[in-house]
């Protein structure tokens, strides 16, 4: 009996510890949710909005929780979006915006070390990179992963989340695909210089320095008329004198 009473405190203590442990034990982890991962990390507000607006977040969560397919997501920071040239996102339609977000998702799980042996170009959910429309290439230098799209070059600056199905990496630039942003506007052709105009022939060269033809003609006409009147006057006088002489 004494042994039973000595054992009871240990029994109650064990039951108490098990009860407390059950109360404070963490709840089983729920299904992986891409937006919750990004919200917990912070500084990805714009990317989260785009994921939700395009319903790509739902698609990613469905793939993660209803299949064994792994995914890799490159998540641009809010600063990456604010660094874009004004009007960049508004320059493409809603369908192309969806392609832009899908371009940040690879349908394969890549750890940092697996990028070292990845074959370029990597396939993205925006399409088949082999057709040249959505090529995404990676190179590595030690643990540094460099990402290039043909338009943008950046590096993986942080691992946000990683498990056996999902890897989320921070990038400090928005990955702009060649398909949507690679075609440069054609350079404006230089304006053709106007053909030199031929100087007009000065048909009246020296007109400002010489009397005009009409003035010269008028002066000559006046001189001829005066001379004729003088001749007629002299002739008249001679005739009168001749008549007077003949009367005597």
PDB file of C-alpha atoms in Angstrom:
ATOM      1  CA  UNK A   1       0.000   0.000   0.000  1.00  0.00           C
ATOM      2  CA  UNK A   2       2.826   2.317   0.896  1.00  0.00           C
ATOM      3  CA  UNK A   3       4.405   1.670  -2.479  1.00  0.00           C
ATOM      4  CA  UNK A   4       1.104   2.613  -4.209  1.00  0.00           C
ATOM      5  CA  UNK A   5       0.932   5.936  -2.381  1.00  0.00           C
ATOM      6  CA  UNK A   6       4.551   6.588  -3.281  1.00  0.00           C
ATOM      7  CA  UNK A   7       3.814   5.882  -6.952  1.00  0.00           C
ATOM      8  CA  UNK A   8       0.707   8.070  -7.252  1.00  0.00           C
ATOM      9  CA  UNK A   9       2.567  11.420  -7.363  1.00  0.00           C
ATOM     10  CA  UNK A  10       4.666  10.214 -10.264  1.00  0.00           C
ATOM     11  CA  UNK A  11       1.542   8.959 -12.053  1.00  0.00           C
ATOM     12  CA  UNK A  12      -0.276  12.277 -11.691  1.00  0.00           C
ATOM     13  CA  UNK A  13       2.856  14.187 -12.737  1.00  0.00           C
ATOM     14  CA  UNK A  14       3.170  12.099 -15.918  1.00  0.00           C
ATOM     15  CA  UNK A  15      -0.502  12.635 -16.799  1.00  0.00           C
ATOM     16  CA  UNK A  16      -0.091  16.392 -16.216  1.00  0.00           C
ATOM     17  CA  UNK A  17       2.978  16.610 -18.466  1.00  0.00           C
ATOM     18  CA  UNK A  18       1.260  14.698 -21.289  1.00  0.00           C
ATOM     19  CA  UNK A  19      -1.788  16.976 -21.038  1.00  0.00           C
ATOM     20  CA  UNK A  20       0.304  20.134 -21.199  1.00  0.00           C
ATOM     21  CA  UNK A  21       2.350  18.767 -24.118  1.00  0.00           C
ATOM     22  CA  UNK A  22      -0.791  17.988 -26.084  1.00  0.00           C
ATOM     23  CA  UNK A  23      -2.037  21.545 -25.544  1.00  0.00           C
ATOM     24  CA  UNK A  24       1.143  23.301 -26.695  1.00  0.00           C
ATOM     25  CA  UNK A  25       2.134  20.972 -29.541  1.00  0.00           C
ATOM     26  CA  UNK A  26       2.035  22.718 -32.938  1.00  0.00           C
ATOM     27  CA  UNK A  27      -0.883  21.904 -35.184  1.00  0.00           C
ATOM     28  CA  UNK A  28      -0.129  19.696 -38.164  1.00  0.00           C
ATOM     29  CA  UNK A  29       1.166  21.734 -41.104  1.00  0.00           C
ATOM     30  CA  UNK A  30      -1.543  22.605 -43.618  1.00  0.00           C
ATOM     31  CA  UNK A  31      -1.247  22.452 -47.393  1.00  0.00           C
ATOM     32  CA  UNK A  32       1.472  24.592 -48.925  1.00  0.00           C
ATOM     33  CA  UNK A  33       0.193  28.007 -49.984  1.00  0.00           C
ATOM     34  CA  UNK A  34       2.390  30.205 -52.177  1.00  0.00           C
ATOM     35  CA  UNK A  35       0.814  33.502 -51.088  1.00  0.00           C
ATOM     36  CA  UNK A  36       1.194  32.614 -47.381  1.00  0.00           C
ATOM     37  CA  UNK A  37       4.861  31.812 -47.982  1.00  0.00           C
ATOM     38  CA  UNK A  38       5.386  35.212 -49.634  1.00  0.00           C
ATOM     39  CA  UNK A  39       3.316  37.110 -47.051  1.00  0.00           C
ATOM     40  CA  UNK A  40       5.389  35.609 -44.252  1.00  0.00           C
ATOM     41  CA  UNK A  41       8.614  36.644 -46.003  1.00  0.00           C
ATOM     42  CA  UNK A  42       7.389  40.224 -46.571  1.00  0.00           C
ATOM     43  CA  UNK A  43       8.334  42.718 -49.346  1.00  0.00           C
ATOM     44  CA  UNK A  44       6.410  40.808 -52.040  1.00  0.00           C
ATOM     45  CA  UNK A  45       3.086  42.692 -51.970  1.00  0.00           C
ATOM     46  CA  UNK A  46       2.982  43.502 -55.693  1.00  0.00           C
ATOM     47  CA  UNK A  47       3.874  39.969 -56.750  1.00  0.00           C
ATOM     48  CA  UNK A  48       1.197  38.554 -54.429  1.00  0.00           C
ATOM     49  CA  UNK A  49      -1.426  40.890 -55.940  1.00  0.00           C
ATOM     50  CA  UNK A  50      -0.510  39.775 -59.448  1.00  0.00           C
ATOM     51  CA  UNK A  51      -0.574  36.096 -58.436  1.00  0.00           C
ATOM     52  CA  UNK A  52      -4.048  36.514 -56.982  1.00  0.00           C
ATOM     53  CA  UNK A  53      -5.442  38.726 -59.760  1.00  0.00           C
ATOM     54  CA  UNK A  54      -4.317  36.267 -62.452  1.00  0.00           C
ATOM     55  CA  UNK A  55      -5.463  33.268 -60.336  1.00  0.00           C
ATOM     56  CA  UNK A  56      -2.014  31.767 -60.833  1.00  0.00           C
ATOM     57  CA  UNK A  57      -1.692  31.464 -57.040  1.00  0.00           C
ATOM     58  CA  UNK A  58      -4.653  29.061 -57.010  1.00  0.00           C
ATOM     59  CA  UNK A  59      -3.129  27.089 -59.863  1.00  0.00           C
ATOM     60  CA  UNK A  60       0.223  26.804 -58.085  1.00  0.00           C
ATOM     61  CA  UNK A  61      -1.431  25.720 -54.814  1.00  0.00           C
ATOM     62  CA  UNK A  62      -3.482  23.128 -56.667  1.00  0.00           C
ATOM     63  CA  UNK A  63      -0.396  21.700 -58.353  1.00  0.00           C
ATOM     64  CA  UNK A  64       1.465  21.534 -55.052  1.00  0.00           C
ATOM     65  CA  UNK A  65      -1.283  19.834 -53.104  1.00  0.00           C
ATOM     66  CA  UNK A  66      -2.876  17.578 -55.718  1.00  0.00           C
ATOM     67  CA  UNK A  67       0.172  16.189 -57.461  1.00  0.00           C
ATOM     68  CA  UNK A  68       3.766  15.227 -56.878  1.00  0.00           C
ATOM     69  CA  UNK A  69       4.974  17.859 -59.341  1.00  0.00           C
ATOM     70  CA  UNK A  70       7.545  20.193 -57.843  1.00  0.00           C
ATOM     71  CA  UNK A  71       7.723  23.885 -58.639  1.00  0.00           C
ATOM     72  CA  UNK A  72      10.293  26.659 -58.495  1.00  0.00           C
ATOM     73  CA  UNK A  73       9.194  30.280 -58.157  1.00  0.00           C
ATOM     74  CA  UNK A  74      11.346  33.371 -58.709  1.00  0.00           C
ATOM     75  CA  UNK A  75       9.735  36.111 -56.619  1.00  0.00           C
ATOM     76  CA  UNK A  76      10.556  39.743 -57.487  1.00  0.00           C
ATOM     77  CA  UNK A  77      10.538  42.147 -54.558  1.00  0.00           C
ATOM     78  CA  UNK A  78       8.385  45.255 -54.353  1.00  0.00           C
ATOM     79  CA  UNK A  79      11.504  47.295 -55.105  1.00  0.00           C
ATOM     80  CA  UNK A  80      11.997  45.253 -58.280  1.00  0.00           C
ATOM     81  CA  UNK A  81       8.545  46.279 -59.518  1.00  0.00           C
ATOM     82  CA  UNK A  82       8.988  49.915 -58.504  1.00  0.00           C
ATOM     83  CA  UNK A  83      12.260  49.982 -60.451  1.00  0.00           C
ATOM     84  CA  UNK A  84      10.474  49.157 -63.704  1.00  0.00           C
ATOM     85  CA  UNK A  85      10.141  51.894 -66.266  1.00  0.00           C
ATOM     86  CA  UNK A  86       6.844  53.716 -65.822  1.00  0.00           C
ATOM     87  CA  UNK A  87       4.021  52.040 -67.743  1.00  0.00           C
ATOM     88  CA  UNK A  88       5.847  48.730 -68.258  1.00  0.00           C
ATOM     89  CA  UNK A  89       3.055  46.542 -66.885  1.00  0.00           C
ATOM     90  CA  UNK A  90       0.326  48.653 -68.463  1.00  0.00           C
ATOM     91  CA  UNK A  91       1.981  48.304 -71.861  1.00  0.00           C
ATOM     92  CA  UNK A  92       0.836  44.660 -72.107  1.00  0.00           C
ATOM     93  CA  UNK A  93      -2.666  43.226 -71.982  1.00  0.00           C
ATOM     94  CA  UNK A  94      -4.058  40.980 -69.229  1.00  0.00           C
ATOM     95  CA  UNK A  95      -3.177  37.791 -71.110  1.00  0.00           C
ATOM     96  CA  UNK A  96       0.431  38.877 -71.492  1.00  0.00           C
ATOM     97  CA  UNK A  97       0.532  39.889 -67.818  1.00  0.00           C
ATOM     98  CA  UNK A  98      -0.457  36.317 -66.989  1.00  0.00           C
ATOM     99  CA  UNK A  99       2.369  35.053 -69.200  1.00  0.00           C
ATOM    100  CA  UNK A 100       4.740  37.409 -67.383  1.00  0.00           C
ATOM    101  CA  UNK A 101       3.825  35.932 -63.987  1.00  0.00           C
ATOM    102  CA  UNK A 102       3.987  32.372 -65.301  1.00  0.00           C
ATOM    103  CA  UNK A 103       7.448  33.170 -66.646  1.00  0.00           C
ATOM    104  CA  UNK A 104       8.568  33.382 -63.003  1.00  0.00           C
ATOM    105  CA  UNK A 105       7.503  29.782 -62.332  1.00  0.00           C
ATOM    106  CA  UNK A 106       9.372  26.650 -63.387  1.00  0.00           C
ATOM    107  CA  UNK A 107       7.393  23.379 -63.540  1.00  0.00           C
ATOM    108  CA  UNK A 108      10.307  21.586 -61.869  1.00  0.00           C
ATOM    109  CA  UNK A 109      11.789  21.800 -58.399  1.00  0.00           C
ATOM    110  CA  UNK A 110      15.345  23.155 -58.429  1.00  0.00           C
ATOM    111  CA  UNK A 111      17.540  23.388 -55.382  1.00  0.00           C
ATOM    112  CA  UNK A 112      20.463  25.803 -55.501  1.00  0.00           C
ATOM    113  CA  UNK A 113      22.858  22.954 -56.219  1.00  0.00           C
ATOM    114  CA  UNK A 114      20.641  21.574 -58.991  1.00  0.00           C
ATOM    115  CA  UNK A 115      20.924  24.825 -60.914  1.00  0.00           C
ATOM    116  CA  UNK A 116      24.570  23.939 -61.475  1.00  0.00           C
ATOM    117  CA  UNK A 117      23.587  21.026 -63.715  1.00  0.00           C
ATOM    118  CA  UNK A 118      20.421  22.484 -65.236  1.00  0.00           C
ATOM    119  CA  UNK A 119      20.167  22.503 -69.037  1.00  0.00           C
ATOM    120  CA  UNK A 120      19.490  25.873 -70.639  1.00  0.00           C
ATOM    121  CA  UNK A 121      17.088  27.219 -71.575  1.00  0.00           C
ATOM    122  CA  UNK A 122      14.906  26.301 -68.609  1.00  0.00           C
ATOM    123  CA  UNK A 123      11.253  25.572 -69.271  1.00  0.00           C
ATOM    124  CA  UNK A 124       8.823  27.957 -67.591  1.00  0.00           C
ATOM    125  CA  UNK A 125       5.071  27.792 -67.187  1.00  0.00           C
ATOM    126  CA  UNK A 126       4.819  30.622 -69.700  1.00  0.00           C
ATOM    127  CA  UNK A 127       5.545  28.195 -72.495  1.00  0.00           C
ATOM    128  CA  UNK A 128       8.125  25.997 -74.112  1.00  0.00           C
ATOM    129  CA  UNK A 129      11.471  27.755 -73.925  1.00  0.00           C
ATOM    130  CA  UNK A 130      12.733  25.731 -76.892  1.00  0.00           C
ATOM    131  CA  UNK A 131      10.701  27.866 -79.280  1.00  0.00           C
ATOM    132  CA  UNK A 132      12.691  30.945 -78.318  1.00  0.00           C
ATOM    133  CA  UNK A 133       9.692  32.893 -77.025  1.00  0.00           C
ATOM    134  CA  UNK A 134      10.276  32.435 -73.299  1.00  0.00           C
ATOM    135  CA  UNK A 135      13.935  31.449 -72.799  1.00  0.00           C
ATOM    136  CA  UNK A 136      15.219  31.580 -69.248  1.00  0.00           C
ATOM    137  CA  UNK A 137      18.882  30.769 -68.655  1.00  0.00           C
ATOM    138  CA  UNK A 138      20.823  30.229 -65.459  1.00  0.00           C
ATOM    139  CA  UNK A 139      24.521  30.098 -64.728  1.00  0.00           C
ATOM    140  CA  UNK A 140      26.213  29.463 -61.404  1.00  0.00           C
ATOM    141  CA  UNK A 141      29.354  30.563 -59.664  1.00  0.00           C
ATOM    142  CA  UNK A 142      29.702  28.616 -56.435  1.00  0.00           C
ATOM    143  CA  UNK A 143      26.402  29.109 -54.636  1.00  0.00           C
ATOM    144  CA  UNK A 144      25.512  32.187 -56.675  1.00  0.00           C
ATOM    145  CA  UNK A 145      22.801  31.645 -59.274  1.00  0.00           C
ATOM    146  CA  UNK A 146      22.643  34.128 -62.162  1.00  0.00           C
ATOM    147  CA  UNK A 147      19.410  34.434 -64.122  1.00  0.00           C
ATOM    148  CA  UNK A 148      19.096  35.985 -67.574  1.00  0.00           C
ATOM    149  CA  UNK A 149      16.106  36.415 -69.853  1.00  0.00           C
ATOM    150  CA  UNK A 150      17.799  38.130 -72.771  1.00  0.00           C
ATOM    151  CA  UNK A 151      16.300  41.395 -71.516  1.00  0.00           C
ATOM    152  CA  UNK A 152      17.150  41.290 -67.804  1.00  0.00           C
ATOM    153  CA  UNK A 153      20.150  39.931 -65.876  1.00  0.00           C
ATOM    154  CA  UNK A 154      19.864  39.340 -62.140  1.00  0.00           C
ATOM    155  CA  UNK A 155      20.891  36.942 -59.384  1.00  0.00           C
ATOM    156  CA  UNK A 156      19.071  34.862 -56.782  1.00  0.00           C
ATOM    157  CA  UNK A 157      19.591  36.958 -53.652  1.00  0.00           C
ATOM    158  CA  UNK A 158      17.825  34.772 -51.091  1.00  0.00           C
ATOM    159  CA  UNK A 159      16.065  31.456 -50.565  1.00  0.00           C
ATOM    160  CA  UNK A 160      12.627  32.312 -49.207  1.00  0.00           C
ATOM    161  CA  UNK A 161      11.241  28.800 -48.859  1.00  0.00           C
ATOM    162  CA  UNK A 162      12.254  25.282 -49.743  1.00  0.00           C
ATOM    163  CA  UNK A 163      10.797  21.827 -49.157  1.00  0.00           C
ATOM    164  CA  UNK A 164      10.518  18.658 -51.204  1.00  0.00           C
ATOM    165  CA  UNK A 165       7.921  20.212 -53.550  1.00  0.00           C
ATOM    166  CA  UNK A 166       8.415  23.961 -53.652  1.00  0.00           C
ATOM    167  CA  UNK A 167      11.390  26.300 -53.827  1.00  0.00           C
ATOM    168  CA  UNK A 168      10.862  30.071 -53.739  1.00  0.00           C
ATOM    169  CA  UNK A 169      13.801  32.349 -54.522  1.00  0.00           C
ATOM    170  CA  UNK A 170      14.041  36.118 -54.191  1.00  0.00           C
ATOM    171  CA  UNK A 171      15.160  38.090 -57.233  1.00  0.00           C
ATOM    172  CA  UNK A 172      15.738  41.836 -57.224  1.00  0.00           C
ATOM    173  CA  UNK A 173      14.551  42.419 -60.783  1.00  0.00           C
ATOM    174  CA  UNK A 174      11.339  41.519 -62.563  1.00  0.00           C
ATOM    175  CA  UNK A 175      12.124  38.832 -65.135  1.00  0.00           C
ATOM    176  CA  UNK A 176      11.030  40.362 -68.439  1.00  0.00           C
ATOM    177  CA  UNK A 177      10.745  37.746 -71.225  1.00  0.00           C
ATOM    178  CA  UNK A 178      12.006  38.319 -74.752  1.00  0.00           C
ATOM    179  CA  UNK A 179       8.578  37.489 -76.164  1.00  0.00           C
ATOM    180  CA  UNK A 180       6.974  40.490 -74.489  1.00  0.00           C
ATOM    181  CA  UNK A 181       9.780  42.975 -73.973  1.00  0.00           C
ATOM    182  CA  UNK A 182      12.663  41.902 -76.210  1.00  0.00           C
ATOM    183  CA  UNK A 183      11.570  43.514 -79.464  1.00  0.00           C
ATOM    184  CA  UNK A 184      13.189  46.899 -79.494  1.00  0.00           C
ATOM    185  CA  UNK A 185      11.378  49.708 -81.243  1.00  0.00           C
ATOM    186  CA  UNK A 186      12.878  50.255 -84.698  1.00  0.00           C
ATOM    187  CA  UNK A 187      15.284  53.119 -84.721  1.00  0.00           C
ATOM    188  CA  UNK A 188      13.974  56.150 -86.516  1.00  0.00           C
ATOM    189  CA  UNK A 189      15.646  56.565 -89.881  1.00  0.00           C
ATOM    190  CA  UNK A 190      17.499  59.846 -90.230  1.00  0.00           C
ATOM    191  CA  UNK A 191      15.466  62.469 -91.999  1.00  0.00           C
ATOM    192  CA  UNK A 192      16.552  63.029 -95.546  1.00  0.00           C
ATOM    193  CA  UNK A 193      18.166  66.372 -96.065  1.00  0.00           C
ATOM    194  CA  UNK A 194      16.087  68.575 -98.357  1.00  0.00           C
ATOM    195  CA  UNK A 195      17.470  68.838-101.858  1.00  0.00           C
ATOM    196  CA  UNK A 196      19.379  72.090-102.322  1.00  0.00           C
ATOM    197  CA  UNK A 197      17.280  74.631-104.119  1.00  0.00           C
ATOM    198  CA  UNK A 198      18.739  76.153-107.249  1.00  0.00           C
ATOM    199  CA  UNK A 199      19.171  79.882-106.999  1.00  0.00           C
ATOM    200  CA  UNK A 200      16.634  81.737-109.108  1.00  0.00           C
ATOM    201  CA  UNK A 201      18.047  83.370-112.149  1.00  0.00           C
ATOM    202  CA  UNK A 202      18.123  87.090-111.682  1.00  0.00           C
ATOM    203  CA  UNK A 203      16.650  88.127-114.959  1.00  0.00           C
ATOM    204  CA  UNK A 204      16.870  91.703-113.888  1.00  0.00           C
ATOM    205  CA  UNK A 205      20.385  91.640-112.444  1.00  0.00           C
ATOM    206  CA  UNK A 206      21.622  95.088-111.589  1.00  0.00           C
ATOM    207  CA  UNK A 207      18.108  96.501-111.690  1.00  0.00           C
ATOM    208  CA  UNK A 208      18.656  98.278-108.385  1.00  0.00           C
ATOM    209  CA  UNK A 209      21.822  99.951-109.645  1.00  0.00           C
ATOM    210  CA  UNK A 210      20.651 100.866-113.156  1.00  0.00           C
ATOM    211  CA  UNK A 211      17.707 102.942-114.387  1.00  0.00           C
ATOM    212  CA  UNK A 212      14.787 100.772-115.353  1.00  0.00           C
ATOM    213  CA  UNK A 213      14.112 100.100-119.003  1.00  0.00           C
ATOM    214  CA  UNK A 214      10.806 101.972-118.878  1.00  0.00           C
ATOM    215  CA  UNK A 215      12.424 105.118-117.470  1.00  0.00           C
ATOM    216  CA  UNK A 216      15.153 105.025-120.136  1.00  0.00           C
ATOM    217  CA  UNK A 217      12.575 104.607-122.895  1.00  0.00           C
ATOM    218  CA  UNK A 218      10.531 107.532-121.576  1.00  0.00           C
ATOM    219  CA  UNK A 219      13.553 109.825-121.500  1.00  0.00           C
ATOM    220  CA  UNK A 220      14.554 108.906-125.054  1.00  0.00           C
ATOM    221  CA  UNK A 221      11.012 109.495-126.338  1.00  0.00           C
ATOM    222  CA  UNK A 222      10.891 112.917-124.716  1.00  0.00           C
ATOM    223  CA  UNK A 223      14.202 113.906-126.314  1.00  0.00           C
ATOM    224  CA  UNK A 224      13.027 112.859-129.808  1.00  0.00           C
ATOM    225  CA  UNK A 225       9.768 114.779-129.441  1.00  0.00           C
ATOM    226  CA  UNK A 226      11.554 117.946-128.326  1.00  0.00           C
ATOM    227  CA  UNK A 227      13.975 117.728-131.247  1.00  0.00           C
ATOM    228  CA  UNK A 228      11.086 117.326-133.713  1.00  0.00           C
ATOM    229  CA  UNK A 229       9.318 120.398-132.344  1.00  0.00           C
ATOM    230  CA  UNK A 230      12.507 122.407-132.612  1.00  0.00           C
ATOM    231  CA  UNK A 231      12.949 121.386-136.264  1.00  0.00           C
ATOM    232  CA  UNK A 232       9.327 122.241-137.054  1.00  0.00           C
ATOM    233  CA  UNK A 233       9.734 125.659-135.355  1.00  0.00           C
ATOM    234  CA  UNK A 234      12.836 126.509-137.340  1.00  0.00           C
ATOM    235  CA  UNK A 235      11.156 125.440-140.588  1.00  0.00           C
ATOM    236  CA  UNK A 236       8.160 127.659-139.811  1.00  0.00           C
ATOM    237  CA  UNK A 237      10.349 130.682-139.114  1.00  0.00           C
ATOM    238  CA  UNK A 238      12.274 130.142-142.382  1.00  0.00           C
ATOM    239  CA  UNK A 239       9.025 129.927-144.347  1.00  0.00           C
ATOM    240  CA  UNK A 240       7.696 133.163-142.854  1.00  0.00           C
ATOM    241  CA  UNK A 241      10.906 134.994-143.646  1.00  0.00           C
ATOM    242  CA  UNK A 242      10.799 133.712-147.228  1.00  0.00           C
ATOM    243  CA  UNK A 243       7.238 135.009-147.700  1.00  0.00           C
ATOM    244  CA  UNK A 244       8.142 138.429-146.355  1.00  0.00           C
ATOM    245  CA  UNK A 245      11.141 138.693-148.689  1.00  0.00           C
ATOM    246  CA  UNK A 246       9.055 137.690-151.711  1.00  0.00           C
ATOM    247  CA  UNK A 247       6.611 140.578-151.059  1.00  0.00           C
ATOM    248  CA  UNK A 248       9.303 143.159-151.552  1.00  0.00           C
TER     249      UNK A 248
END
